[in-house]
mmCIF file with all atom_site columns, C-alpha atoms in Angstrom:
data_model
loop_
_atom_site.group_PDB
_atom_site.id
_atom_site.type_symbol
_atom_site.label_atom_id
_atom_site.label_alt_id
_atom_site.label_comp_id
_atom_site.label_asym_id
_atom_site.label_entity_id
_atom_site.label_seq_id
_atom_site.pdbx_PDB_ins_code
_atom_site.Cartn_x
_atom_site.Cartn_y
_atom_site.Cartn_z
_atom_site.occupancy
_atom_site.B_iso_or_equiv
_atom_site.pdbx_formal_charge
_atom_site.auth_seq_id
_atom_site.auth_comp_id
_atom_site.auth_asym_id
_atom_site.auth_atom_id
_atom_site.pdbx_PDB_model_num
ATOM 1  C CA . MET A 1 1  ? 0.000   0.000   0.000  1.00 0.00 ? 181 MET A CA 1
ATOM 2  C CA . SER A 1 2  ? 1.622   3.272   -1.085 1.00 0.00 ? 182 SER A CA 1
ATOM 3  C CA . LYS A 1 3  ? -0.653  5.643   0.852  1.00 0.00 ? 183 LYS A CA 1
ATOM 4  C CA . LYS A 1 4  ? -0.319  5.669   4.623  1.00 0.00 ? 184 LYS A CA 1
ATOM 5  C CA . TRP A 1 5  ? -1.992  7.345   7.595  1.00 0.00 ? 185 TRP A CA 1
ATOM 6  C CA . SER A 1 6  ? 0.128   9.359   10.014 1.00 0.00 ? 186 SER A CA 1
ATOM 7  C CA . ASP A 1 7  ? 1.998   7.453   12.707 1.00 0.00 ? 187 ASP A CA 1
ATOM 8  C CA . GLY A 1 8  ? -0.131  9.195   15.355 1.00 0.00 ? 188 GLY A CA 1
ATOM 9  C CA . LEU A 1 9  ? -3.396  8.074   13.773 1.00 0.00 ? 189 LEU A CA 1
ATOM 10 C CA . ILE A 1 10 ? -2.117  4.523   13.377 1.00 0.00 ? 190 ILE A CA 1
ATOM 11 C CA . GLU A 1 11 ? -1.100  4.466   17.072 1.00 0.00 ? 191 GLU A CA 1
ATOM 12 C CA . GLU A 1 12 ? -4.517  5.841   18.102 1.00 0.00 ? 192 GLU A CA 1
ATOM 13 C CA . THR A 1 13 ? -6.158  3.137   15.979 1.00 0.00 ? 193 THR A CA 1
ATOM 14 C CA . ARG A 1 14 ? -4.044  0.452   17.691 1.00 0.00 ? 194 ARG A CA 1
ATOM 15 C CA . ASP A 1 15 ? -5.099  1.818   21.099 1.00 0.00 ? 195 ASP A CA 1
ATOM 16 C CA . VAL A 1 16 ? -8.786  1.523   20.184 1.00 0.00 ? 196 VAL A CA 1
ATOM 17 C CA . LEU A 1 17 ? -8.340  -1.975  18.757 1.00 0.00 ? 197 LEU A CA 1
ATOM 18 C CA . ASN A 1 18 ? -6.526  -2.967  21.963 1.00 0.00 ? 198 ASN A CA 1
ATOM 19 C CA . LEU A 1 19 ? -9.541  -1.678  23.939 1.00 0.00 ? 199 LEU A CA 1
ATOM 20 C CA . ASN A 1 20 ? -7.639  1.261   25.410 1.00 0.00 ? 200 ASN A CA 1
ATOM 21 C CA . PHE A 1 21 ? -10.461 3.800   25.016 1.00 0.00 ? 201 PHE A CA 1
ATOM 22 C CA . ARG A 1 22 ? -13.915 4.806   26.243 1.00 0.00 ? 202 ARG A CA 1
ATOM 23 C CA . GLY A 1 23 ? -16.683 4.142   23.772 1.00 0.00 ? 203 GLY A CA 1
ATOM 24 C CA . CYS A 1 24 ? -19.573 6.539   23.348 1.00 0.00 ? 204 CYS A CA 1
ATOM 25 C CA . SER A 1 25 ? -21.772 4.487   20.993 1.00 0.00 ? 205 SER A CA 1
ATOM 26 C CA . ASP A 1 26 ? -22.363 0.892   19.909 1.00 0.00 ? 206 ASP A CA 1
ATOM 27 C CA . PHE A 1 27 ? -19.872 1.211   17.052 1.00 0.00 ? 207 PHE A CA 1
ATOM 28 C CA . VAL A 1 28 ? -16.308 2.299   16.391 1.00 0.00 ? 208 VAL A CA 1
ATOM 29 C CA . HIS A 1 29 ? -16.178 4.270   13.143 1.00 0.00 ? 209 HIS A CA 1
ATOM 30 C CA . PHE A 1 30 ? -13.372 3.879   10.614 1.00 0.00 ? 210 PHE A CA 1
ATOM 31 C CA . LYS A 1 31 ? -12.142 5.482   7.420  1.00 0.00 ? 211 LYS A CA 1
ATOM 32 C CA . ASN A 1 32 ? -10.077 3.831   4.722  1.00 0.00 ? 212 ASN A CA 1
ATOM 33 C CA . ILE A 1 33 ? -7.041  5.393   3.084  1.00 0.00 ? 213 ILE A CA 1
ATOM 34 C CA . ASN A 1 34 ? -8.760  4.805   -0.290 1.00 0.00 ? 214 ASN A CA 1
ATOM 35 C CA . GLY A 1 35 ? -11.803 6.894   0.674  1.00 0.00 ? 215 GLY A CA 1
ATOM 36 C CA . GLY A 1 36 ? -14.279 4.394   2.125  1.00 0.00 ? 216 GLY A CA 1
ATOM 37 C CA . TYR A 1 37 ? -15.964 4.436   5.523  1.00 0.00 ? 217 TYR A CA 1
ATOM 38 C CA . GLY A 1 38 ? -16.861 1.571   7.794  1.00 0.00 ? 218 GLY A CA 1
ATOM 39 C CA . LYS A 1 39 ? -17.894 0.645   11.296 1.00 0.00 ? 219 LYS A CA 1
ATOM 40 C CA . MET A 1 40 ? -17.168 -2.116  13.793 1.00 0.00 ? 220 MET A CA 1
ATOM 41 C CA . SER A 1 41 ? -19.589 -3.089  16.527 1.00 0.00 ? 221 SER A CA 1
ATOM 42 C CA . LEU A 1 42 ? -18.263 -2.831  20.065 1.00 0.00 ? 222 LEU A CA 1
ATOM 43 C CA . SER A 1 43 ? -19.508 -6.348  20.745 1.00 0.00 ? 223 SER A CA 1
ATOM 44 C CA . ASN A 1 44 ? -17.317 -7.711  17.932 1.00 0.00 ? 224 ASN A CA 1
ATOM 45 C CA . LEU A 1 45 ? -14.357 -5.665  19.107 1.00 0.00 ? 225 LEU A CA 1
ATOM 46 C CA . LEU A 1 46 ? -14.770 -6.880  22.695 1.00 0.00 ? 226 LEU A CA 1
ATOM 47 C CA . ALA A 1 47 ? -14.917 -10.452 21.384 1.00 0.00 ? 227 ALA A CA 1
ATOM 48 C CA . GLY A 1 48 ? -11.631 -9.916  19.519 1.00 0.00 ? 228 GLY A CA 1
ATOM 49 C CA . GLU A 1 49 ? -13.357 -10.093 16.137 1.00 0.00 ? 229 GLU A CA 1
ATOM 50 C CA . PHE A 1 50 ? -12.093 -7.439  13.740 1.00 0.00 ? 230 PHE A CA 1
ATOM 51 C CA . ILE A 1 51 ? -15.082 -7.132  11.392 1.00 0.00 ? 231 ILE A CA 1
ATOM 52 C CA . ILE A 1 52 ? -15.553 -3.901  9.442  1.00 0.00 ? 232 ILE A CA 1
ATOM 53 C CA . GLN A 1 53 ? -18.911 -3.233  7.814  1.00 0.00 ? 233 GLN A CA 1
ATOM 54 C CA . ASP A 1 54 ? -18.674 -0.891  4.828  1.00 0.00 ? 234 ASP A CA 1
ATOM 55 C CA . LYS A 1 55 ? -21.109 2.001   5.397  1.00 0.00 ? 235 LYS A CA 1
ATOM 56 C CA . THR A 1 56 ? -22.011 2.258   1.699  1.00 0.00 ? 236 THR A CA 1
ATOM 57 C CA . THR A 1 57 ? -22.354 -1.389  0.667  1.00 0.00 ? 237 THR A CA 1
ATOM 58 C CA . ASN A 1 58 ? -22.965 -3.000  4.108  1.00 0.00 ? 238 ASN A CA 1
ATOM 59 C CA . ILE A 1 59 ? -20.422 -5.684  3.101  1.00 0.00 ? 239 ILE A CA 1
ATOM 60 C CA . GLU A 1 60 ? -18.541 -7.072  6.099  1.00 0.00 ? 240 GLU A CA 1
ATOM 61 C CA . THR A 1 61 ? -14.843 -7.879  5.916  1.00 0.00 ? 241 THR A CA 1
ATOM 62 C CA . THR A 1 62 ? -13.126 -9.875  8.649  1.00 0.00 ? 242 THR A CA 1
ATOM 63 C CA . TYR A 1 63 ? -9.486  -9.318  9.545  1.00 0.00 ? 243 TYR A CA 1
ATOM 64 C CA . ASN A 1 64 ? -7.458  -11.814 11.574 1.00 0.00 ? 244 ASN A CA 1
ATOM 65 C CA . THR A 1 65 ? -5.529  -9.183  13.547 1.00 0.00 ? 245 THR A CA 1
ATOM 66 C CA . HIS A 1 66 ? -5.610  -5.468  14.138 1.00 0.00 ? 246 HIS A CA 1
ATOM 67 C CA . ALA A 1 67 ? -2.295  -5.231  12.261 1.00 0.00 ? 247 ALA A CA 1
ATOM 68 C CA . GLU A 1 68 ? -3.989  -6.769  9.203  1.00 0.00 ? 248 GLU A CA 1
ATOM 69 C CA . LEU A 1 69 ? -6.865  -4.270  9.495  1.00 0.00 ? 249 LEU A CA 1
ATOM 70 C CA . ILE A 1 70 ? -4.448  -1.335  9.666  1.00 0.00 ? 250 ILE A CA 1
ATOM 71 C CA . GLU A 1 71 ? -2.388  -2.714  6.773  1.00 0.00 ? 251 GLU A CA 1
ATOM 72 C CA . ALA A 1 72 ? -5.603  -2.797  4.710  1.00 0.00 ? 252 ALA A CA 1
ATOM 73 C CA . GLY A 1 73 ? -5.802  0.986   5.133  1.00 0.00 ? 253 GLY A CA 1
ATOM 74 C CA . TRP A 1 74 ? -8.309  1.328   7.974  1.00 0.00 ? 254 TRP A CA 1
ATOM 75 C CA . ALA A 1 75 ? -7.989  3.909   10.759 1.00 0.00 ? 255 ALA A CA 1
ATOM 76 C CA . ILE A 1 76 ? -10.438 5.260   13.300 1.00 0.00 ? 256 ILE A CA 1
ATOM 77 C CA . ASP A 1 77 ? -12.559 8.158   12.130 1.00 0.00 ? 257 ASP A CA 1
#
């Protein structure tokens, strides 16, 4: 992937995916480096399931690790 988020945003994304945050809704919202937007339910995150649902298509994509999710261009929004 040639485009990349800032190191600070990637670190903040890792913190959220490692449950080091306070949630304020039932979802964690994400943006993709290629322009898409998605969301992950807190229940999936708490279960260690990294499933992003695309906000436009509603297609769900499952990632094995948070590193894989970040490598795919996702960051918290």
